[in-house]
CSV table of C-alpha atoms in Angstrom, one decimal:
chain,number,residue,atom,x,y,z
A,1,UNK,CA,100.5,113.9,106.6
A,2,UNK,CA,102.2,111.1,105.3
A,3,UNK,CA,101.0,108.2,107.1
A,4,UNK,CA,97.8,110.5,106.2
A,5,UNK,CA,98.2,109.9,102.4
A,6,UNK,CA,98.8,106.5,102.8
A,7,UNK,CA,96.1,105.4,104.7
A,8,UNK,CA,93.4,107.7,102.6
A,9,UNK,CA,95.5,105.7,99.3
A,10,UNK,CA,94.5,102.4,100.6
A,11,UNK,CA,90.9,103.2,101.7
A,12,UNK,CA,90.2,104.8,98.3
A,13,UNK,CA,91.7,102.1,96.6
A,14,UNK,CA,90.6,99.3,98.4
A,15,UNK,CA,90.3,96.3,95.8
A,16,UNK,CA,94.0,96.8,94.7
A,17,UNK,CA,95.5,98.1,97.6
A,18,UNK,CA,94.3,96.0,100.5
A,19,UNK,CA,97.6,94.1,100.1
A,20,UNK,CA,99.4,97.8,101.6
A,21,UNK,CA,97.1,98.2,104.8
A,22,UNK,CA,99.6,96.0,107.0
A,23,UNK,CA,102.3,98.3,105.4
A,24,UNK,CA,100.7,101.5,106.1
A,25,UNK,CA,98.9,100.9,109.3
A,26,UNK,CA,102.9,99.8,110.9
A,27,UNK,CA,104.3,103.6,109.9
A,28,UNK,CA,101.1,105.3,111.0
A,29,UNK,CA,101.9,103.2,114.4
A,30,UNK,CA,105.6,103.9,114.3
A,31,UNK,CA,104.7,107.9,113.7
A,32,UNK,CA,102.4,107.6,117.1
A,33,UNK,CA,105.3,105.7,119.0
A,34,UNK,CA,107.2,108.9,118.5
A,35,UNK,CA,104.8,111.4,118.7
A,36,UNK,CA,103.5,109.8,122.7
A,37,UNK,CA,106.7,109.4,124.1
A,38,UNK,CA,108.4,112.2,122.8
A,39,UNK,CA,105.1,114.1,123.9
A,40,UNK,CA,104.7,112.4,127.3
A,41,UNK,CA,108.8,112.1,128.3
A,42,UNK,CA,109.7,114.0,131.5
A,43,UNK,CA,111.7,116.4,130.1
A,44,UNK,CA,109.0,117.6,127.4
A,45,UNK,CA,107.9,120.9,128.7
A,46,UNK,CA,104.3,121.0,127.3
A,47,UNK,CA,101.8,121.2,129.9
A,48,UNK,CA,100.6,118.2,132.3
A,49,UNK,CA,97.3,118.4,130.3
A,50,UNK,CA,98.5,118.4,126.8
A,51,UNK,CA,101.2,115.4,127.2
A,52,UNK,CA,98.2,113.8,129.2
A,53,UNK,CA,95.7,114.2,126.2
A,54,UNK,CA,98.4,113.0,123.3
A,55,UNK,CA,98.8,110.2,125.7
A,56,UNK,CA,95.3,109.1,125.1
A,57,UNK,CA,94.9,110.3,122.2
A,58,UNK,CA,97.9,107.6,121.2
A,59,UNK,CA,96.4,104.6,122.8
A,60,UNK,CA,93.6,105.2,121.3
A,61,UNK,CA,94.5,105.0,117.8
A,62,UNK,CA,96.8,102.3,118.9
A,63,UNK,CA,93.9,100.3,119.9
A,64,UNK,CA,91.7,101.5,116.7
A,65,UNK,CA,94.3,100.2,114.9
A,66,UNK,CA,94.4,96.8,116.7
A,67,UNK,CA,90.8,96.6,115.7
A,68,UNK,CA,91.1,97.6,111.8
A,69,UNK,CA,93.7,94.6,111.8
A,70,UNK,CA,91.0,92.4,113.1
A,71,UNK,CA,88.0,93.7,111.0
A,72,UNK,CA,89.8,95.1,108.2
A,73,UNK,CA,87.3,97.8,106.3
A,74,UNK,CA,88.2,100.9,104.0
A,75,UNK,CA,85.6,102.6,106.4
A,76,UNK,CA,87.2,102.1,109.2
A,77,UNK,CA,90.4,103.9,108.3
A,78,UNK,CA,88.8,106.7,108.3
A,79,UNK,CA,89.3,108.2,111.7
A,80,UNK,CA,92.5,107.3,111.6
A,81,UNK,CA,93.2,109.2,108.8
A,82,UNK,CA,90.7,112.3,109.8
A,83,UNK,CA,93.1,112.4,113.4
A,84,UNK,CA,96.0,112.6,111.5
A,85,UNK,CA,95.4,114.9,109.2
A,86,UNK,CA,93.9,116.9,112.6
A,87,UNK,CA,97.1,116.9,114.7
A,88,UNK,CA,99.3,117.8,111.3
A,89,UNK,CA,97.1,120.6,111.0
A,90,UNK,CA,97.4,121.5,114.4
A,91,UNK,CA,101.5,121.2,114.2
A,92,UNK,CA,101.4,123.6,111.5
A,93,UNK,CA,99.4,126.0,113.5
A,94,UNK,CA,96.0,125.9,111.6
């Protein structure tokens, strides 16, 4: 939720924030490092599927967030956001 917050703070805040989005977007990627290979590692016992679909679910904001560096919008942060608020949901069993 934190890299969450963070995100959503710049977005809504976009004239005076901007200068944070670097800032943010680096923990929301260093949360997803850990999450995919703590997720994917061999000795996880989740499921082949489930390490398989946090896989791509990790490169995939990896690359979104490759992109929002290159076209930087507030509207763009949005699914970022929207998935992490979804898996941190999902963690606490909502």
């Amino acid at each position: 939720m934190k890299a969450a917050v963070r995100l959503q703070n710049v977005k809504d805040n976009w004239e005076t924030q901007r200068g944070e989005l670097d800032d943010a977007l680096t923990f929301n990627r260093k949360l997803w490092v850990i999450l995919t290979t703590s997720a994917t590692s061999a000795d996880n016992p989740l499921p082949v599927t489930v390490k398989e679909s946090i896989g791509s679910l990790g490169l995939f904001v990896f690359k979104h967030t490759i992109s929002v560096l290159a076209n930087p919008a507030p509207e763009r942060l949005n699914i970022l956001i929207n998935v992490n608020r979804d898996i941190a949901a999902g963690l606490r069993g909502r």
